[in-house]
GROMACS .gro file of C-alpha atoms in nm:
model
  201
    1UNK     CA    1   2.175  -5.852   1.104
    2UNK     CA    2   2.443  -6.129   1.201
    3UNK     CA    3   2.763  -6.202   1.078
    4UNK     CA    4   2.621  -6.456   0.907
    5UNK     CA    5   2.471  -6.227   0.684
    6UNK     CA    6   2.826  -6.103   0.524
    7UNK     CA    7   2.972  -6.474   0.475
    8UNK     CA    8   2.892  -6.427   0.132
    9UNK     CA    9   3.160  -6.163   0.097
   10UNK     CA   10   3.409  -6.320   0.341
   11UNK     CA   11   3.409  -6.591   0.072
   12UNK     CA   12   3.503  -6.419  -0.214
   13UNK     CA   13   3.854  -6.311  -0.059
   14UNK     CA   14   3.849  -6.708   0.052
   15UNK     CA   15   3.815  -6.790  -0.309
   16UNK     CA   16   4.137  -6.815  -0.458
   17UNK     CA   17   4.265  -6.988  -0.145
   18UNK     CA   18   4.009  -7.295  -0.218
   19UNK     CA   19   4.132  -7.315  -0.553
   20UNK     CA   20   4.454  -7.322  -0.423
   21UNK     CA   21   4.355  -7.596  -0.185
   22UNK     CA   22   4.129  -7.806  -0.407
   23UNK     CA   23   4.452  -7.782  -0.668
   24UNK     CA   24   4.667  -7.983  -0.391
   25UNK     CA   25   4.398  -8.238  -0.329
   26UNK     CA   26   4.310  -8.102   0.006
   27UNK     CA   27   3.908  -8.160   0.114
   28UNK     CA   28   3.669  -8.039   0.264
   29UNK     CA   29   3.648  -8.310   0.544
   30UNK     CA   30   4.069  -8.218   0.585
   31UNK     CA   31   3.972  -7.860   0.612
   32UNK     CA   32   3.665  -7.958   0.879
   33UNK     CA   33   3.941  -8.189   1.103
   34UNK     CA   34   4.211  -7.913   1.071
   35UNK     CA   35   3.990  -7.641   1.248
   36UNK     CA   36   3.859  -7.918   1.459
   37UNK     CA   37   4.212  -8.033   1.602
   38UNK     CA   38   4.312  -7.614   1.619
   39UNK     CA   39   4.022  -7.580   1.838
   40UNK     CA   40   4.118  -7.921   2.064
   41UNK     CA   41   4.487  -7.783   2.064
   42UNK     CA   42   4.427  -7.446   2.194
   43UNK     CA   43   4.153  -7.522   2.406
   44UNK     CA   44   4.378  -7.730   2.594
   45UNK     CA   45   4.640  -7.444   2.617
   46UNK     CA   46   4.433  -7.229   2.747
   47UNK     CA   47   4.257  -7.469   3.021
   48UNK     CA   48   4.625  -7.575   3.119
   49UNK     CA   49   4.759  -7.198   3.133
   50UNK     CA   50   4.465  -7.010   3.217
   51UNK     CA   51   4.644  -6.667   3.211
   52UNK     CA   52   4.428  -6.396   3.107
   53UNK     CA   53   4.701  -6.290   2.863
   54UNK     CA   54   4.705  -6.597   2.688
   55UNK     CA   55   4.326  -6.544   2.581
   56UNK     CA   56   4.507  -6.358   2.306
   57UNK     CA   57   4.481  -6.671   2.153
   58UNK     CA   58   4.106  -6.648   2.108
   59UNK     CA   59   4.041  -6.401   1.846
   60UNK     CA   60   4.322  -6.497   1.619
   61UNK     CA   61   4.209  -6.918   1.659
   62UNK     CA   62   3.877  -6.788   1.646
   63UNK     CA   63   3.938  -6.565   1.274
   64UNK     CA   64   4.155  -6.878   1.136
   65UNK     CA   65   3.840  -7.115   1.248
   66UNK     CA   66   3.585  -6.933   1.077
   67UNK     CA   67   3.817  -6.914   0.773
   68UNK     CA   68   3.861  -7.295   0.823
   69UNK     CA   69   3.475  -7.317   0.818
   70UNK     CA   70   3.423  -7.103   0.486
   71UNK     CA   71   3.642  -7.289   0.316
   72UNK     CA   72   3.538  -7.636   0.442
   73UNK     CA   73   3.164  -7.530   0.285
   74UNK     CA   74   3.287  -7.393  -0.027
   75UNK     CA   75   3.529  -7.714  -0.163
   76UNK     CA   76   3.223  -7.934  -0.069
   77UNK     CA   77   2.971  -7.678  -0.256
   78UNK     CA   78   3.150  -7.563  -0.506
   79UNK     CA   79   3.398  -7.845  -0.576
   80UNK     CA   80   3.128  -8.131  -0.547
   81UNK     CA   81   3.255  -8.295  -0.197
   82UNK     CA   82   2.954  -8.280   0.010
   83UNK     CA   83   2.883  -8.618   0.175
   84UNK     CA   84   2.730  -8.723   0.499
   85UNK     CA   85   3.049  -8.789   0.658
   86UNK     CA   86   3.117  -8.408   0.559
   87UNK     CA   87   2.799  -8.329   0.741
   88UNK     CA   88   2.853  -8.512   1.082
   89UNK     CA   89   3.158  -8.361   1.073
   90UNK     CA   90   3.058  -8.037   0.997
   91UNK     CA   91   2.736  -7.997   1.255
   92UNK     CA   92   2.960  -8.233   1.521
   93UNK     CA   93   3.306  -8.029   1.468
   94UNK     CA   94   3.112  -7.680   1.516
   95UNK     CA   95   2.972  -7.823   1.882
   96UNK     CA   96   3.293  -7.965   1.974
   97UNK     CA   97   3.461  -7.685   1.883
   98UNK     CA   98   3.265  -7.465   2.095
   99UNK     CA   99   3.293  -7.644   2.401
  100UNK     CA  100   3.686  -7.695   2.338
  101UNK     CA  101   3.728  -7.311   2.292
  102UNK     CA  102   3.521  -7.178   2.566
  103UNK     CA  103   3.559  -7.468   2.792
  104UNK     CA  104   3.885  -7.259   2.933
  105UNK     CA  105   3.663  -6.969   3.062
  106UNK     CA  106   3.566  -7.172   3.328
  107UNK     CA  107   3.953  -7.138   3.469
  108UNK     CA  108   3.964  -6.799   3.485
  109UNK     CA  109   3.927  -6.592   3.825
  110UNK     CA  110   3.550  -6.517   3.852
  111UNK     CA  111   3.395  -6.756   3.688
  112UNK     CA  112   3.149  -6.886   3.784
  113UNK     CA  113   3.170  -7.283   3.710
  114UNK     CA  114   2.805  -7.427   3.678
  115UNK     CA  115   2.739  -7.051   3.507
  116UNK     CA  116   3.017  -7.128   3.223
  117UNK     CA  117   2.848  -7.470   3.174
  118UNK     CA  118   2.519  -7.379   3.096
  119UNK     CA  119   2.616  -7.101   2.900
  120UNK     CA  120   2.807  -7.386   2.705
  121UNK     CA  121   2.485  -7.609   2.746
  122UNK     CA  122   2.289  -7.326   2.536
  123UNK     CA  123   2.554  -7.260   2.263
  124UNK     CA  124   2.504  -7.647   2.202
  125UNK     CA  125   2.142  -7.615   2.169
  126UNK     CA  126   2.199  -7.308   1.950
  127UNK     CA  127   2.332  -7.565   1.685
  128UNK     CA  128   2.096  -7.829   1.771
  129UNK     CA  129   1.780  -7.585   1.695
  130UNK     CA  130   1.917  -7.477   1.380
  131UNK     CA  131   2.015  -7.864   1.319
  132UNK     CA  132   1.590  -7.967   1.444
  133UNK     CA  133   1.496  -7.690   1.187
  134UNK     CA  134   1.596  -7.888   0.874
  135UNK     CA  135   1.461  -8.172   0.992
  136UNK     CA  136   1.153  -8.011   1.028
  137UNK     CA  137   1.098  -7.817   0.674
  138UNK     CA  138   1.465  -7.882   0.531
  139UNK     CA  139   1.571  -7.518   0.603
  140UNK     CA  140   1.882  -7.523   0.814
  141UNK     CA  141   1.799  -7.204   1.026
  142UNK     CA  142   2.074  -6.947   1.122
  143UNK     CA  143   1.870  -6.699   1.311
  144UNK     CA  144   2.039  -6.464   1.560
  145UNK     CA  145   2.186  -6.307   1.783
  146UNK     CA  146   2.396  -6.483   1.857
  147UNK     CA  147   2.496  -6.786   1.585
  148UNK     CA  148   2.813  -6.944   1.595
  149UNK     CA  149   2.995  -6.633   1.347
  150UNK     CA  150   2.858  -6.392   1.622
  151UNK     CA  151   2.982  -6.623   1.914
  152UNK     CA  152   3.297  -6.616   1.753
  153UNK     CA  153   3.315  -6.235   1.752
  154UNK     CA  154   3.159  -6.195   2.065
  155UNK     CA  155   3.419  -6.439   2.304
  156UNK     CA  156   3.702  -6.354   2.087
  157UNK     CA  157   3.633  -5.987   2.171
  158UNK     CA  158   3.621  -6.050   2.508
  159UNK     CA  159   3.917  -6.254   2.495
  160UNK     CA  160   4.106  -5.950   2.329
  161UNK     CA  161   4.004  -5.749   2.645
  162UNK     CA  162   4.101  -6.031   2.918
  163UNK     CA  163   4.446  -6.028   2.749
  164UNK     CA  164   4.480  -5.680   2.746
  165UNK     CA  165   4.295  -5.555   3.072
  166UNK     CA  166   4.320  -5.863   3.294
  167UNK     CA  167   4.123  -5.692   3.598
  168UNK     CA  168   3.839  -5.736   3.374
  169UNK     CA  169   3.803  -6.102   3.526
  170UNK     CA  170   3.585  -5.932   3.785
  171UNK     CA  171   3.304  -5.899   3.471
  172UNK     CA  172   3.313  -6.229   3.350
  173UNK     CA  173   2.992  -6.392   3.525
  174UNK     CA  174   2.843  -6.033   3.370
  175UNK     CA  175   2.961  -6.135   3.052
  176UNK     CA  176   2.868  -6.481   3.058
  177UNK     CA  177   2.477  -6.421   3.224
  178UNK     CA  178   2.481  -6.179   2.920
  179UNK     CA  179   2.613  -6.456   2.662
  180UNK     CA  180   2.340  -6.717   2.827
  181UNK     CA  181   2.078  -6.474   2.752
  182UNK     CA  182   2.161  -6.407   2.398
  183UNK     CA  183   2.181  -6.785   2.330
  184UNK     CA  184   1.871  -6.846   2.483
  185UNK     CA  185   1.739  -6.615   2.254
  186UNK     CA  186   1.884  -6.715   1.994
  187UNK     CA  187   1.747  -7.098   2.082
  188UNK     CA  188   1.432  -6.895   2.083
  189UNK     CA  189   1.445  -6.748   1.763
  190UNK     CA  190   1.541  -7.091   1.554
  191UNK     CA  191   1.229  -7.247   1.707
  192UNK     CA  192   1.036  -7.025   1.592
  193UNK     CA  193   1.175  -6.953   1.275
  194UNK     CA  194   1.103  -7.378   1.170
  195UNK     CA  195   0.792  -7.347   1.304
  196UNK     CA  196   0.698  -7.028   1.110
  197UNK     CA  197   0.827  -7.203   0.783
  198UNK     CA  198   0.637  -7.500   0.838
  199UNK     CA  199   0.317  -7.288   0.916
  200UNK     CA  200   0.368  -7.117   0.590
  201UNK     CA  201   0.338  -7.398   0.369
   0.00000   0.00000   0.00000
């Protein structure tokens, strides 16, 4: 199970919001450069004022992101606006993103620099797998654990506990060796999952 798994639900309270949007003319490629430029913004904060009490900032950017993302994929489904800008954007923005929002955790006391990068490193590939999958049997492949919905949830909670227990720095290599392993397995799983698909046809 991954978060991934409830979208569907997330996107129904979402739903009068797109209408909303798609009423005022907004797009989805808007929607895609406004979480992309909220993610640049406070990824910046945070790597200029890397106070563990600002990491506050995570969960919150983190919930308004994935909203951003929901929305982006529902005007281009559901209001005909897919395109292949859309999709560079889309598959580029959710990299970018990444890096620009975790990027930070490298400041913090603890950390572990060259640790924090390939744990960074991996979330890319994470995206890149599931990118190689569709290539491979047109199947864009979200497989687990750790996608980027459960990234989200997973740094934004730990951000939540930086903010409010800031001796907690002392875990964060623990936390990111942990991360690295998940998205290794995740890397893992995406693999196989395109080359299962393939095999099955």
């Amino acid at each position: 199970m991954t978060l991934y798994q409830i979208k569907p639900a997330f996107q129904a309270l979402l739903r009068p919001l797109m209408f909303w949007l798609y009423k005022h003319r907004v797009t989805a490629n808007h929607i895609t450069l406004a979480a992309m430029v909220l993610s640049f913004i406070t990824g910046a904060v945070l790597m200029v004022f890397p106070h563990p009490g600002l990491f506050i900032l995570l969960p919150i950017v983190l919930f308004v992101r994935m909203a951003l993302n929901a929305l982006d994929g529902m005007l281009a489904r559901e209001c005909h606006q897919k395109s292949r800008l859309g999709a560079i954007l889309n598959e580029t923005g959710d990299v970018l993103s990444d890096i620009a929002l975790y990027l930070p955790f490298l400041m913090l006391p603890n950390s572990h620099v060259p640790l924090v990068l390939i744990m960074l490193f991996c979330a890319a590939m994470t995206e890149f797998c599931g990118v190689l999958a569709q290539t491979i049997n047109g199947i864009r492949s979200y497989a687990g654990p750790l996608g980027k919905s459960d990234r989200a949830l997973f740094f934004g909670a730990w951000g939540l506990a930086l903010a409010i227990w800031p001796q907690l720095v002392q875990w964060n290599n623990a936390v990111w060796w942990g991360a690295t392993v998940l998205l290794l397995w995740t890397v893992i799983n995406r693999c196989r999952s395109a080359l299962r698909d393939e095999g099955g046809k």
